[in-house]
Amino acid sequence: QVQLVESGGGLVQAGSSLRLSCAASGRTFSVYIMGWFRRAPGKEREFVGGINWSGRSTYYADSVKGRFTISRDNAKNTMYLQMNSLKSEDTAVYYCAASSTSVVVTTTSSAYNYWGQGTQVTVSS
């Protein structure tokens, strides 16, 4: 089993920055890829970005590309989501996810078999 705990969410103004963290514990050695998803009010959960084990392969949704950056520190078993130039439409609950079944970064939520409980990000305009 792998446990994921998100942190770093909060209320910020549009145009500002925020960094989310996802701390992993348990059988972290079995995790190949990790990703961030979000669910905005009235919307379905959507893929934000993902990263492979080495951290050298990343993929982002078009809506956040150029503004968000994913990284991971395997020594600390932690993944980060650096969010810059935040917009009101970025307001959502952000979820950390990990997969022990896929070795390739994917946008498909079903490929991720471990999930955190989410952290709220609210961007005021």
PDB file of C-alpha atoms in Angstrom, residues 4-113:
ATOM      1  CA  LEU A   4      -0.461  10.025  -0.228  1.00  0.00           C
ATOM      2  CA  VAL A   5      -1.008  13.260   1.675  1.00  0.00           C
ATOM      3  CA  GLU A   6      -1.390  16.613  -0.070  1.00  0.00           C
ATOM      4  CA  SER A   7      -0.563  19.931   1.530  1.00  0.00           C
ATOM      5  CA  GLY A   8       0.031  23.545   0.579  1.00  0.00           C
ATOM      6  CA  GLY A   9      -3.415  24.551  -0.578  1.00  0.00           C
ATOM      7  CA  GLY A  10      -4.985  27.814   0.427  1.00  0.00           C
ATOM      8  CA  LEU A  11      -6.537  31.093  -0.644  1.00  0.00           C
ATOM      9  CA  VAL A  12      -4.475  33.289  -2.960  1.00  0.00           C
ATOM     10  CA  GLN A  13      -5.003  36.187  -5.328  1.00  0.00           C
ATOM     11  CA  ALA A  14      -5.027  35.844  -9.087  1.00  0.00           C
ATOM     12  CA  GLY A  15      -1.557  36.194 -10.531  1.00  0.00           C
ATOM     13  CA  SER A  16       0.160  34.845  -7.449  1.00  0.00           C
ATOM     14  CA  SER A  17       1.931  31.529  -6.895  1.00  0.00           C
ATOM     15  CA  LEU A  18       1.419  28.496  -4.727  1.00  0.00           C
ATOM     16  CA  ARG A  19       3.287  25.231  -4.266  1.00  0.00           C
ATOM     17  CA  LEU A  20       1.522  22.011  -3.433  1.00  0.00           C
ATOM     18  CA  SER A  21       3.277  19.031  -1.905  1.00  0.00           C
ATOM     19  CA  CYS A  22       2.398  15.363  -1.946  1.00  0.00           C
ATOM     20  CA  ALA A  23       4.122  13.208   0.631  1.00  0.00           C
ATOM     21  CA  ALA A  24       4.178   9.482  -0.104  1.00  0.00           C
ATOM     22  CA  SER A  25       4.708   6.708   2.394  1.00  0.00           C
ATOM     23  CA  GLY A  26       4.443   2.946   2.482  1.00  0.00           C
ATOM     24  CA  ARG A  27       5.577   0.926  -0.523  1.00  0.00           C
ATOM     25  CA  THR A  28       6.878   3.941  -2.408  1.00  0.00           C
ATOM     26  CA  PHE A  29       9.438   1.801  -4.214  1.00  0.00           C
ATOM     27  CA  SER A  30       6.604   0.340  -6.262  1.00  0.00           C
ATOM     28  CA  VAL A  31       5.480   3.715  -7.644  1.00  0.00           C
ATOM     29  CA  TYR A  32       6.402   4.400 -11.269  1.00  0.00           C
ATOM     30  CA  ILE A  33       4.519   7.576 -12.081  1.00  0.00           C
ATOM     31  CA  MET A  34       2.741  10.253 -10.113  1.00  0.00           C
ATOM     32  CA  GLY A  35       0.299  12.908 -11.135  1.00  0.00           C
ATOM     33  CA  TRP A  36      -1.961  15.735 -10.111  1.00  0.00           C
ATOM     34  CA  PHE A  37      -5.666  15.910 -10.814  1.00  0.00           C
ATOM     35  CA  ARG A  38      -8.197  18.540  -9.868  1.00  0.00           C
ATOM     36  CA  ARG A  39     -11.937  18.880  -9.514  1.00  0.00           C
ATOM     37  CA  ALA A  40     -13.399  22.354  -9.894  1.00  0.00           C
ATOM     38  CA  PRO A  41     -16.911  23.247  -8.710  1.00  0.00           C
ATOM     39  CA  GLY A  42     -19.483  21.784 -11.063  1.00  0.00           C
ATOM     40  CA  LYS A  43     -16.874  20.018 -13.173  1.00  0.00           C
ATOM     41  CA  GLU A  44     -15.502  16.530 -13.549  1.00  0.00           C
ATOM     42  CA  ARG A  45     -12.090  15.576 -12.290  1.00  0.00           C
ATOM     43  CA  GLU A  46      -9.407  16.508 -14.796  1.00  0.00           C
ATOM     44  CA  PHE A  47      -5.770  15.688 -15.295  1.00  0.00           C
ATOM     45  CA  VAL A  48      -3.346  18.488 -14.454  1.00  0.00           C
ATOM     46  CA  GLY A  49       0.076  16.954 -14.939  1.00  0.00           C
ATOM     47  CA  GLY A  50       2.175  13.867 -14.402  1.00  0.00           C
ATOM     48  CA  ILE A  51       5.769  12.818 -13.845  1.00  0.00           C
ATOM     49  CA  ASN A  52       7.697   9.563 -14.142  1.00  0.00           C
ATOM     50  CA  TRP A  53      10.058   7.999 -11.606  1.00  0.00           C
ATOM     51  CA  SER A  54      13.177   9.836 -12.754  1.00  0.00           C
ATOM     52  CA  GLY A  55      11.408  13.174 -12.946  1.00  0.00           C
ATOM     53  CA  ARG A  56      12.746  13.736 -16.459  1.00  0.00           C
ATOM     54  CA  SER A  57       9.470  13.013 -18.210  1.00  0.00           C
ATOM     55  CA  THR A  58       6.519  15.286 -17.538  1.00  0.00           C
ATOM     56  CA  TYR A  59       3.216  15.993 -19.207  1.00  0.00           C
ATOM     57  CA  TYR A  60       0.777  18.831 -18.611  1.00  0.00           C
ATOM     58  CA  ALA A  61      -2.746  19.692 -19.531  1.00  0.00           C
ATOM     59  CA  ASP A  62      -2.951  22.533 -22.041  1.00  0.00           C
ATOM     60  CA  SER A  63      -4.797  24.666 -19.514  1.00  0.00           C
ATOM     61  CA  VAL A  64      -1.801  24.776 -17.170  1.00  0.00           C
ATOM     62  CA  LYS A  65       1.151  24.334 -19.512  1.00  0.00           C
ATOM     63  CA  GLY A  66       3.665  27.128 -19.049  1.00  0.00           C
ATOM     64  CA  ARG A  67       2.268  28.049 -15.654  1.00  0.00           C
ATOM     65  CA  PHE A  68       2.526  24.853 -13.602  1.00  0.00           C
ATOM     66  CA  THR A  69       5.613  22.739 -12.998  1.00  0.00           C
ATOM     67  CA  ILE A  70       5.732  19.243 -11.535  1.00  0.00           C
ATOM     68  CA  SER A  71       8.807  17.883  -9.811  1.00  0.00           C
ATOM     69  CA  ARG A  72       9.629  15.088  -7.405  1.00  0.00           C
ATOM     70  CA  ASP A  73      12.259  14.431  -4.793  1.00  0.00           C
ATOM     71  CA  ASN A  74      12.574  10.679  -4.446  1.00  0.00           C
ATOM     72  CA  ALA A  75      14.871  11.001  -1.426  1.00  0.00           C
ATOM     73  CA  LYS A  76      12.028  12.752   0.372  1.00  0.00           C
ATOM     74  CA  ASN A  77       9.273  10.699  -1.269  1.00  0.00           C
ATOM     75  CA  THR A  78       7.598  13.946  -2.196  1.00  0.00           C
ATOM     76  CA  MET A  79       6.086  15.349  -5.375  1.00  0.00           C
ATOM     77  CA  TYR A  80       5.489  19.052  -5.900  1.00  0.00           C
ATOM     78  CA  LEU A  81       3.233  21.162  -8.039  1.00  0.00           C
ATOM     79  CA  GLN A  82       4.509  24.699  -8.480  1.00  0.00           C
ATOM     80  CA  MET A  83       1.636  26.869  -9.649  1.00  0.00           C
ATOM     81  CA  ASN A  84       2.387  30.312 -11.051  1.00  0.00           C
ATOM     82  CA  SER A  85       0.196  32.997 -12.579  1.00  0.00           C
ATOM     83  CA  LEU A  86      -2.835  31.494 -10.917  1.00  0.00           C
ATOM     84  CA  LYS A  87      -6.249  32.224 -12.364  1.00  0.00           C
ATOM     85  CA  SER A  88      -9.669  32.058 -10.803  1.00  0.00           C
ATOM     86  CA  GLU A  89     -10.444  29.057 -12.997  1.00  0.00           C
ATOM     87  CA  ASP A  90      -7.653  27.170 -11.231  1.00  0.00           C
ATOM     88  CA  THR A  91      -9.854  27.053  -8.151  1.00  0.00           C
ATOM     89  CA  ALA A  92     -10.393  23.389  -7.349  1.00  0.00           C
ATOM     90  CA  VAL A  93      -9.605  20.554  -5.020  1.00  0.00           C
ATOM     91  CA  TYR A  94      -6.243  19.192  -6.106  1.00  0.00           C
ATOM     92  CA  TYR A  95      -5.528  15.494  -5.747  1.00  0.00           C
ATOM     93  CA  CYS A  96      -2.226  13.689  -5.717  1.00  0.00           C
ATOM     94  CA  ALA A  97      -2.157  10.306  -7.429  1.00  0.00           C
ATOM     95  CA  ALA A  98       0.368   7.532  -7.981  1.00  0.00           C
ATOM     96  CA  SER A  99       0.544   4.406 -10.091  1.00  0.00           C
ATOM     97  CA  SER A 100       2.298   1.113  -9.523  1.00  0.00           C
ATOM     98  CA  THR A 101       0.931  -0.298 -12.794  1.00  0.00           C
ATOM     99  CA  SER A 102       1.980   2.201 -15.471  1.00  0.00           C
ATOM    100  CA  VAL A 103       5.567   3.171 -16.256  1.00  0.00           C
ATOM    101  CA  VAL A 104       4.486   5.839 -18.737  1.00  0.00           C
ATOM    102  CA  VAL A 105       2.906   9.120 -17.717  1.00  0.00           C
ATOM    103  CA  THR A 106      -0.762   8.977 -18.608  1.00  0.00           C
ATOM    104  CA  THR A 107      -3.766  11.251 -18.289  1.00  0.00           C
ATOM    105  CA  THR A 108      -6.077   8.330 -17.599  1.00  0.00           C
ATOM    106  CA  SER A 109      -7.227   8.420 -13.998  1.00  0.00           C
ATOM    107  CA  SER A 110      -7.873   4.682 -13.922  1.00  0.00           C
ATOM    108  CA  ALA A 111      -4.157   4.074 -14.351  1.00  0.00           C
ATOM    109  CA  TYR A 112      -3.515   5.634 -10.969  1.00  0.00           C
ATOM    110  CA  ASN A 113      -4.254   3.228  -8.155  1.00  0.00           C
TER     111      ASN A 113
END
